[in-house]
PDB file of C-alpha atoms in Angstrom:
ATOM      1  CA  MET A 816     200.627  -0.323   9.299  1.00 37.00           C
ATOM      2  CA  GLN A 817     202.963  -1.116   6.437  1.00 41.00           C
ATOM      3  CA  PHE A 818     202.364  -3.027   3.250  1.00 40.00           C
ATOM      4  CA  VAL A 819     204.748  -4.853   0.996  1.00 37.00           C
ATOM      5  CA  SER A 820     204.067  -4.334  -2.675  1.00 40.00           C
ATOM      6  CA  ASP A 821     205.714  -4.819  -6.002  1.00 37.00           C
ATOM      7  CA  SER A 822     207.868  -1.724  -6.337  1.00 38.00           C
ATOM      8  CA  THR A 823     207.789  -2.081 -10.121  1.00 34.00           C
ATOM      9  CA  LEU A 824     204.151  -1.021 -10.159  1.00 35.00           C
ATOM     10  CA  PRO A 825     203.876   2.779 -10.305  1.00 40.00           C
ATOM     11  CA  GLY A 826     201.828   4.399  -7.583  1.00 42.00           C
ATOM     12  CA  HIS A 827     202.107   1.499  -5.141  1.00 39.00           C
ATOM     13  CA  PRO A 828     203.659   1.854  -1.700  1.00 42.00           C
ATOM     14  CA  THR A 829     207.150   0.576  -1.187  1.00 34.00           C
ATOM     15  CA  ALA A 830     207.984  -2.097   1.321  1.00 32.00           C
ATOM     16  CA  THR A 831     208.818   0.640   3.815  1.00 35.00           C
ATOM     17  CA  GLY A 832     206.026   3.055   2.896  1.00 42.00           C
ATOM     18  CA  ASP A 833     203.506   3.858   5.584  1.00 48.00           C
ATOM     19  CA  LEU A 834     200.077   4.521   4.102  1.00 48.00           C
ATOM     20  CA  ARG A 835     198.638   6.358   7.122  1.00 50.00           C
ATOM     21  CA  ALA A 836     198.988   9.737   5.432  1.00 51.00           C
ATOM     22  CA  ALA A 837     197.996   8.412   2.009  1.00 83.00           C
ATOM     23  CA  SER A 838     195.426  10.426   0.129  1.00 92.00           C
ATOM     24  CA  PRO A 839     193.817   9.702  -3.212  1.00 95.00           C
ATOM     25  CA  THR A 840     196.080  10.412  -6.149  1.00 95.00           C
ATOM     26  CA  LEU A 841     195.025  12.956  -8.733  1.00 96.00           C
ATOM     27  CA  THR A 842     193.994  10.096 -11.016  1.00 97.00           C
ATOM     28  CA  ALA A 843     191.861   8.543  -8.273  1.00 96.00           C
ATOM     29  CA  GLN A 844     190.258  11.908  -7.558  1.00 97.00           C
ATOM     30  CA  MET A 845     189.514  12.542 -11.214  1.00 98.00           C
ATOM     31  CA  LEU A 846     187.986   9.082 -11.642  1.00 97.00           C
ATOM     32  CA  GLY A 847     186.050   9.290  -8.382  1.00 97.00           C
ATOM     33  CA  TYR A 848     184.555  12.704  -9.043  1.00 98.00           C
ATOM     34  CA  SER A 849     183.922  11.848 -12.700  1.00 98.00           C
ATOM     35  CA  GLY A 850     181.867   8.946 -11.421  1.00 98.00           C
ATOM     36  CA  LEU A 851     179.422  11.530 -10.079  1.00 98.00           C
ATOM     37  CA  ILE A 852     178.563  12.764 -13.579  1.00 98.00           C
ATOM     38  CA  PRO A 853     175.895  10.074 -14.143  1.00 98.00           C
ATOM     39  CA  PHE A 854     174.429  10.685 -10.676  1.00 98.00           C
ATOM     40  CA  VAL A 855     174.144  14.445 -11.119  1.00 98.00           C
ATOM     41  CA  GLY A 856     173.292  14.367 -14.820  1.00 98.00           C
ATOM     42  CA  LEU A 857     170.562  11.765 -14.522  1.00 98.00           C
ATOM     43  CA  SER A 858     169.162  13.506 -11.463  1.00 98.00           C
ATOM     44  CA  ALA A 859     168.925  16.739 -13.468  1.00 98.00           C
ATOM     45  CA  VAL A 860     167.212  14.946 -16.356  1.00 98.00           C
ATOM     46  CA  ALA A 861     164.723  13.349 -13.975  1.00 97.00           C
ATOM     47  CA  TRP A 862     163.864  16.742 -12.499  1.00 97.00           C
ATOM     48  CA  LEU A 863     163.668  18.597 -15.804  1.00 97.00           C
ATOM     49  CA  ALA A 864     161.839  15.961 -17.829  1.00 96.00           C
ATOM     50  CA  ASP A 865     158.405  14.430 -17.541  1.00 94.00           C
ATOM     51  CA  GLY A 866     156.854  11.158 -18.526  1.00 94.00           C
ATOM     52  CA  ALA A 867     158.873   8.486 -20.264  1.00 96.00           C
ATOM     53  CA  LEU A 868     162.158  10.413 -20.256  1.00 97.00           C
ATOM     54  CA  GLN A 869     161.889  11.049 -16.532  1.00 97.00           C
ATOM     55  CA  MET A 870     161.302   7.357 -15.839  1.00 97.00           C
ATOM     56  CA  LYS A 871     164.125   6.330 -18.172  1.00 98.00           C
ATOM     57  CA  ALA A 872     166.508   8.651 -16.278  1.00 98.00           C
ATOM     58  CA  ALA A 873     165.380   7.048 -12.998  1.00 98.00           C
ATOM     59  CA  GLN A 874     165.891   3.536 -14.419  1.00 98.00           C
ATOM     60  CA  VAL A 875     169.362   4.357 -15.719  1.00 98.00           C
ATOM     61  CA  LEU A 876     170.312   6.031 -12.434  1.00 98.00           C
ATOM     62  CA  LEU A 877     169.164   2.965 -10.527  1.00 98.00           C
ATOM     63  CA  ALA A 878     171.212   0.693 -12.801  1.00 98.00           C
ATOM     64  CA  TYR A 879     174.297   2.886 -12.417  1.00 98.00           C
ATOM     65  CA  GLY A 880     173.864   3.129  -8.650  1.00 98.00           C
ATOM     66  CA  VAL A 881     173.616  -0.651  -8.415  1.00 98.00           C
ATOM     67  CA  THR A 882     177.038  -1.001 -10.045  1.00 98.00           C
ATOM     68  CA  ILE A 883     178.569   1.613  -7.742  1.00 98.00           C
ATOM     69  CA  LEU A 884     177.152   0.018  -4.593  1.00 98.00           C
ATOM     70  CA  SER A 885     178.496  -3.366  -5.708  1.00 98.00           C
ATOM     71  CA  PHE A 886     181.906  -1.804  -6.342  1.00 97.00           C
ATOM     72  CA  LEU A 887     182.000  -0.373  -2.822  1.00 98.00           C
ATOM     73  CA  GLY A 888     181.523  -3.847  -1.393  1.00 96.00           C
ATOM     74  CA  ALA A 889     184.207  -5.319  -3.615  1.00 96.00           C
ATOM     75  CA  ILE A 890     186.767  -2.922  -2.151  1.00 95.00           C
ATOM     76  CA  HIS A 891     186.528  -4.885   1.096  1.00 95.00           C
ATOM     77  CA  TRP A 892     187.462  -8.100  -0.666  1.00 94.00           C
ATOM     78  CA  GLY A 893     190.537  -6.355  -2.009  1.00 92.00           C
ATOM     79  CA  LEU A 894     191.474  -5.121   1.453  1.00 93.00           C
ATOM     80  CA  ALA A 895     190.812  -8.528   3.027  1.00 92.00           C
ATOM     81  CA  LEU A 896     193.053 -10.216   0.501  1.00 91.00           C
ATOM     82  CA  HIS A 897     196.077  -8.300   1.757  1.00 88.00           C
ATOM     83  CA  ASN A 898     196.267 -11.379   3.959  1.00 87.00           C
ATOM     84  CA  PRO A 899     195.331 -14.104   1.430  1.00 87.00           C
ATOM     85  CA  ALA A 900     196.229 -16.974   3.770  1.00 90.00           C
ATOM     86  CA  ASP A 901     193.722 -15.835   6.386  1.00 91.00           C
ATOM     87  CA  PRO A 902     191.462 -13.012   5.164  1.00 91.00           C
ATOM     88  CA  PRO A 903     189.142 -11.582   7.816  1.00 92.00           C
ATOM     89  CA  ARG A 904     185.863 -13.465   7.398  1.00 93.00           C
ATOM     90  CA  TRP A 905     183.712 -10.479   8.390  1.00 94.00           C
ATOM     91  CA  MET A 906     185.264  -8.394   5.599  1.00 95.00           C
ATOM     92  CA  LEU A 907     184.497 -11.069   3.025  1.00 95.00           C
ATOM     93  CA  VAL A 908     180.914 -11.268   4.277  1.00 96.00           C
ATOM     94  CA  TRP A 909     180.498  -7.489   4.323  1.00 97.00           C
ATOM     95  CA  GLY A 910     181.998  -7.333   0.836  1.00 96.00           C
ATOM     96  CA  VAL A 911     178.962  -9.112  -0.634  1.00 97.00           C
ATOM     97  CA  VAL A 912     176.313  -7.260   1.402  1.00 98.00           C
ATOM     98  CA  PRO A 913     176.308  -4.139  -0.819  1.00 98.00           C
ATOM     99  CA  SER A 914     175.878  -6.307  -3.929  1.00 97.00           C
ATOM    100  CA  LEU A 915     172.923  -8.090  -2.370  1.00 98.00           C
ATOM    101  CA  LEU A 916     171.439  -4.783  -1.269  1.00 98.00           C
ATOM    102  CA  ALA A 917     171.924  -3.419  -4.788  1.00 98.00           C
ATOM    103  CA  TRP A 918     170.221  -6.472  -6.268  1.00 98.00           C
ATOM    104  CA  ILE A 919     167.233  -5.954  -3.950  1.00 98.00           C
ATOM    105  CA  ALA A 920     167.140  -2.277  -4.936  1.00 98.00           C
ATOM    106  CA  GLN A 921     166.961  -3.267  -8.599  1.00 97.00           C
ATOM    107  CA  LEU A 922     164.096  -5.683  -7.887  1.00 97.00           C
ATOM    108  CA  TRP A 923     162.017  -3.130  -5.987  1.00 97.00           C
ATOM    109  CA  GLY A 924     161.801  -0.656  -8.830  1.00 94.00           C
ATOM    110  CA  GLU A 925     162.898   2.924  -9.280  1.00 97.00           C
ATOM    111  CA  ALA A 926     161.516   4.892  -6.332  1.00 97.00           C
ATOM    112  CA  SER A 927     162.092   2.289  -3.615  1.00 97.00           C
ATOM    113  CA  GLY A 928     165.293   1.112  -5.241  1.00 98.00           C
ATOM    114  CA  LEU A 929     166.792   4.595  -5.264  1.00 98.00           C
ATOM    115  CA  TRP A 930     165.993   5.014  -1.558  1.00 98.00           C
ATOM    116  CA  ILE A 931     167.651   1.656  -0.887  1.00 98.00           C
ATOM    117  CA  LEU A 932     170.709   2.770  -2.862  1.00 98.00           C
ATOM    118  CA  ALA A 933     170.963   6.055  -0.957  1.00 98.00           C
ATOM    119  CA  THR A 934     170.783   4.167   2.328  1.00 98.00           C
ATOM    120  CA  GLY A 935     173.273   1.574   1.086  1.00 98.00           C
ATOM    121  CA  LEU A 936     175.763   4.258   0.092  1.00 98.00           C
ATOM    122  CA  TRP A 937     175.658   5.637   3.638  1.00 98.00           C
ATOM    123  CA  ALA A 938     175.950   2.146   5.140  1.00 98.00           C
ATOM    124  CA  CYS A 939     179.076   1.577   3.037  1.00 98.00           C
ATOM    125  CA  PHE A 940     180.539   4.885   4.165  1.00 98.00           C
ATOM    126  CA  ALA A 941     179.835   4.054   7.818  1.00 98.00           C
ATOM    127  CA  VAL A 942     181.687   0.746   7.484  1.00 97.00           C
ATOM    128  CA  ASP A 943     184.507   2.358   5.491  1.00 97.00           C
ATOM    129  CA  ARG A 944     185.010   4.971   8.239  1.00 97.00           C
ATOM    130  CA  ARG A 945     185.888   2.136  10.576  1.00 96.00           C
ATOM    131  CA  VAL A 946     187.795  -0.066   8.136  1.00 95.00           C
ATOM    132  CA  TYR A 947     189.922   2.342   6.097  1.00 95.00           C
ATOM    133  CA  PRO A 948     191.998   3.522   9.090  1.00 95.00           C
ATOM    134  CA  ARG A 949     192.899  -0.115   9.866  1.00 92.00           C
ATOM    135  CA  PHE A 950     194.479  -0.283   6.427  1.00 91.00           C
ATOM    136  CA  GLY A 951     196.083   3.134   6.562  1.00 92.00           C
ATOM    137  CA  ALA A 952     193.641   4.602   4.063  1.00 93.00           C
ATOM    138  CA  GLU A 953     191.902   7.217   6.205  1.00 95.00           C
ATOM    139  CA  GLY A 954     193.156   9.854   3.778  1.00 96.00           C
ATOM    140  CA  TRP A 955     190.548   8.586   1.323  1.00 97.00           C
ATOM    141  CA  LEU A 956     187.597   9.230   3.638  1.00 97.00           C
ATOM    142  CA  ARG A 957     187.218  12.907   2.791  1.00 97.00           C
ATOM    143  CA  MET A 958     186.719  12.068  -0.880  1.00 98.00           C
ATOM    144  CA  ARG A 959     184.487   9.105   0.021  1.00 97.00           C
ATOM    145  CA  LEU A 960     182.292  11.428   2.097  1.00 98.00           C
ATOM    146  CA  ALA A 961     181.927  13.926  -0.754  1.00 98.00           C
ATOM    147  CA  LEU A 962     181.105  11.144  -3.219  1.00 98.00           C
ATOM    148  CA  THR A 963     178.587   9.610  -0.809  1.00 98.00           C
ATOM    149  CA  VAL A 964     176.849  12.923  -0.146  1.00 98.00           C
ATOM    150  CA  ILE A 965     176.410  13.776  -3.825  1.00 98.00           C
ATOM    151  CA  ALA A 966     175.520  10.268  -4.989  1.00 98.00           C
ATOM    152  CA  SER A 967     172.996   9.691  -2.193  1.00 98.00           C
ATOM    153  CA  LEU A 968     171.420  13.119  -2.657  1.00 98.00           C
ATOM    154  CA  SER A 969     171.068  12.405  -6.374  1.00 98.00           C
ATOM    155  CA  CYS A 970     169.349   9.082  -5.697  1.00 98.00           C
ATOM    156  CA  SER A 971     167.096  10.630  -3.049  1.00 98.00           C
ATOM    157  CA  ALA A 972     166.180  13.590  -5.261  1.00 98.00           C
ATOM    158  CA  VAL A 973     165.112  11.332  -8.111  1.00 98.00           C
ATOM    159  CA  ALA A 974     163.191   9.047  -5.758  1.00 98.00           C
ATOM    160  CA  MET A 975     161.284  12.067  -4.450  1.00 97.00           C
ATOM    161  CA  ARG A 976     160.652  13.388  -7.957  1.00 96.00           C
ATOM    162  CA  ILE A 977     159.197  10.212  -9.423  1.00 94.00           C
ATOM    163  CA  VAL A 978     156.733   9.558  -6.590  1.00 86.00           C
ATOM    164  CA  ARG A 979     155.002  12.923  -7.089  1.00 67.00           C
TER     165      ARG A 979
END
């Protein structure tokens, strides 16, 4: 699959560039893995602290996870709009599902919400495993898997900690 892009934008494929072998750039990797800092850091705080600080860490983790889950859905809108005249309807619909799931997670409170987020992160990865190759972005799946594992484990660990 080939994409046409503005060759004046650095880092974008050329009109003849095939993205099948594309992997995340160093910048994308640094940003992606840096995005795990709040997950891991807040998980550590929740496990090391008690009382109000523990609950605050869980609340902040939930809020951060909600934004990440929403972002993962938005990626599908971006992919769907590669064909702006006729974007795939199912991709547009799926693109809002993670945001709705994140909103429900926020409403249900910390423990349940963090479990919902962990599940939602895996649901997004499952969909991405099927969608990314269609857009020549399968090279991103290895990083997506690592991010999903660490983020979902962080959410699950805090959920388990605060229900004790």
